[in-house]
Coordinates of C-alpha atoms and ligand atoms in Angstrom, one line a residue:
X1 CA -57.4 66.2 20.1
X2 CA -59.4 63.1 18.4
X3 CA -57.8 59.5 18.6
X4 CA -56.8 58.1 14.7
X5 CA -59.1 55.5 14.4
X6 CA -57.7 52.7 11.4
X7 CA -59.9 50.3 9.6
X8 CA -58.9 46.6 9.1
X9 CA -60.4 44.0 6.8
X10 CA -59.7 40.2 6.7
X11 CA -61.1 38.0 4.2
X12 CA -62.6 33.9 4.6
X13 CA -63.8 31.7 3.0
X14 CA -66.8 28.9 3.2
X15 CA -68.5 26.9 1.3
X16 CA -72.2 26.5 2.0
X17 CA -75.8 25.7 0.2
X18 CA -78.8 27.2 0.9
X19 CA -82.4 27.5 -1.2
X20 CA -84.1 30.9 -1.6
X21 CA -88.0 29.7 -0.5
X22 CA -90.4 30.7 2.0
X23 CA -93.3 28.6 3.6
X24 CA -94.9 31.9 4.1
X25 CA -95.6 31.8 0.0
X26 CA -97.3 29.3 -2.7
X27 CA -94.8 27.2 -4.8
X28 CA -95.9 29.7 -7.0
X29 CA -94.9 32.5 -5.4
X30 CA -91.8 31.2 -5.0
X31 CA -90.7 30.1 -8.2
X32 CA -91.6 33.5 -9.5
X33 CA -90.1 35.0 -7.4
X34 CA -86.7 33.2 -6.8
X35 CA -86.6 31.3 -9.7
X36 CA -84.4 28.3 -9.9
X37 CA -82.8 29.4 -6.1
X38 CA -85.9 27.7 -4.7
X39 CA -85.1 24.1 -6.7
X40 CA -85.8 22.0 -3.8
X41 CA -82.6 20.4 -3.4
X42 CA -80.4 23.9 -3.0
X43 CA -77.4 25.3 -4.5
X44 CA -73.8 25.6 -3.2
X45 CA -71.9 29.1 -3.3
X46 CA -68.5 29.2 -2.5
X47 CA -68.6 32.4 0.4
X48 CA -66.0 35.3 0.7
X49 CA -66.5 37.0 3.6
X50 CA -64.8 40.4 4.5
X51 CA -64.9 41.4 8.1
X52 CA -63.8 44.7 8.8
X53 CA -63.3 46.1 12.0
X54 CA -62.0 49.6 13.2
X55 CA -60.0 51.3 16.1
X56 CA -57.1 53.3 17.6
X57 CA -54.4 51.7 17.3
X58 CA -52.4 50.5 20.2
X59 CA -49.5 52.1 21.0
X60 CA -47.4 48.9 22.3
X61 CA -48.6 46.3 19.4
X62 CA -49.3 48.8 17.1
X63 CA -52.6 47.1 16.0
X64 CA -56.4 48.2 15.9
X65 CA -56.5 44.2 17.0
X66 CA -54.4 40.9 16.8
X67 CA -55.5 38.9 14.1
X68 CA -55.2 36.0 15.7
X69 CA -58.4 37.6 17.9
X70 CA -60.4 38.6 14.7
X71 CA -59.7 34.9 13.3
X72 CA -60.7 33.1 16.6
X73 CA -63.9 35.2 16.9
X74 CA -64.7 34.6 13.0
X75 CA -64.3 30.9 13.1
X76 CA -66.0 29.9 16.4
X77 CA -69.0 32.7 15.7
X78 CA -69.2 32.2 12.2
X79 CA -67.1 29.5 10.0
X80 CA -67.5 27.0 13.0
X81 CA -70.9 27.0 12.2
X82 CA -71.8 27.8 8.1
X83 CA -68.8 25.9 6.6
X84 CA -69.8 23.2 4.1
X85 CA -73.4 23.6 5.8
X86 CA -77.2 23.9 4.2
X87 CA -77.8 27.1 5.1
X88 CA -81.8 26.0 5.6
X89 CA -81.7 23.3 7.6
X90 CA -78.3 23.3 9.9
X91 CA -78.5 27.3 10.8
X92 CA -80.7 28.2 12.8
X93 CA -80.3 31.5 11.7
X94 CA -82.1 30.4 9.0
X95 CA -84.9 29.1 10.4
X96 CA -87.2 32.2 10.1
X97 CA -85.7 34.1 7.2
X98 CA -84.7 33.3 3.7
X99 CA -80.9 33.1 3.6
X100 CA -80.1 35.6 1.2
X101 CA -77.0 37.2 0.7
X102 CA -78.8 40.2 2.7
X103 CA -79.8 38.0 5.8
X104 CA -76.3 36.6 5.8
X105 CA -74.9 39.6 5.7
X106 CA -77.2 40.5 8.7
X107 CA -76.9 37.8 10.6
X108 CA -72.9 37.3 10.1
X109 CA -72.9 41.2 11.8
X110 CA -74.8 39.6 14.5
X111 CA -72.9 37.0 15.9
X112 CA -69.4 38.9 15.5
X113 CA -70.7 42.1 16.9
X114 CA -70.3 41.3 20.9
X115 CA -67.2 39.3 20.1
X116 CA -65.6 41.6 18.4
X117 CA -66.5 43.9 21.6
X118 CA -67.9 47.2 19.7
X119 CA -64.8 47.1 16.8
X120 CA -67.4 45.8 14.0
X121 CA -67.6 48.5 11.4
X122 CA -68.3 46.4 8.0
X123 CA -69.5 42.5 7.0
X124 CA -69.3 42.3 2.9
X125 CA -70.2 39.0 1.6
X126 CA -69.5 38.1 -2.1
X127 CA -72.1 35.6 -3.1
X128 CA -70.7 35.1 -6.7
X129 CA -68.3 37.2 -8.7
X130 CA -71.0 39.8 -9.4
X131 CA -73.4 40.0 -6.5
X132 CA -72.0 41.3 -3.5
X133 CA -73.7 42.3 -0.2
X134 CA -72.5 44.5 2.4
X135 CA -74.1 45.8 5.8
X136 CA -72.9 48.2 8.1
X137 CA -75.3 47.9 11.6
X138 CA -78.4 48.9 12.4
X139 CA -77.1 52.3 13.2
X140 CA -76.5 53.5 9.8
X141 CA -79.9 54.5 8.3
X142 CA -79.8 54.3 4.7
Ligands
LIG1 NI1 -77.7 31.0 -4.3

């Protein structure tokens, strides 16, 4: 007999700017290849982040997992750190890679996947109202 296994999603929200630029390119480069994202002085984009995570469900609460849990995890590993931040500078995260809506995607996964202790399934991040990004762990080869 398998165990029902139940996805749930939560959405946030944060505000954060960030500049698509590499050192590791020319001005040049850059510009050509990120266009106005690399203005010097960044841009803001207003973050919606859906975390999904997925499990049995337990028979006394009748939850895959207390909200409250998810919402502490996403606001000490995550919010707690990106709100009303530039990306570039504040994060390290950021420090080696572009923030893109891919490497937030990516790195998002990574701080919540050892909180949310092996329940991750699913980060999407909606950059604007028409680019969205979504990553699913290392362990799904595409
Ligand atoms: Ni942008």
């Amino acid at each position: 007999m398998t165990t029902p296994i139940v996805h749930l999603s939560r959405r946030y929200t944060f505000p954060a700017s960030h500049r698509l630029y590499t050192d590791r390119l020319s001005w040049a480069e850059n510009e050509a290849i990120f266009g106005k994202c690399a203005n010097p002085n960044g841009h803001g984009h207003n973050y919606r982040l859906t975390v999904t995570v997925a499990g049995p469900v337990d028979p006394r609460t009748g939850f895959v997992m207390s909200l409250d849990q998810l919402d502490d995890a996403v606001r000490r590993h995550v919010l707690d750190v990106y709100d009303h931040r530039y990306l570039n500078v504040d994060v390290e995260d950021y420090f080696d890679v572009v923030p893109t809506g891919e490497n937030i995607a990516k790195r998002i996964w990574e701080r919540l996947e050892a909180p949310l202790t092996g329940r991750l399934r699913r980060i999407v991040l909606d950059e604007t109202r028409n680019n969205q990004f979504e990553y699913t762990g290392p362990s799904h080869p595409t």
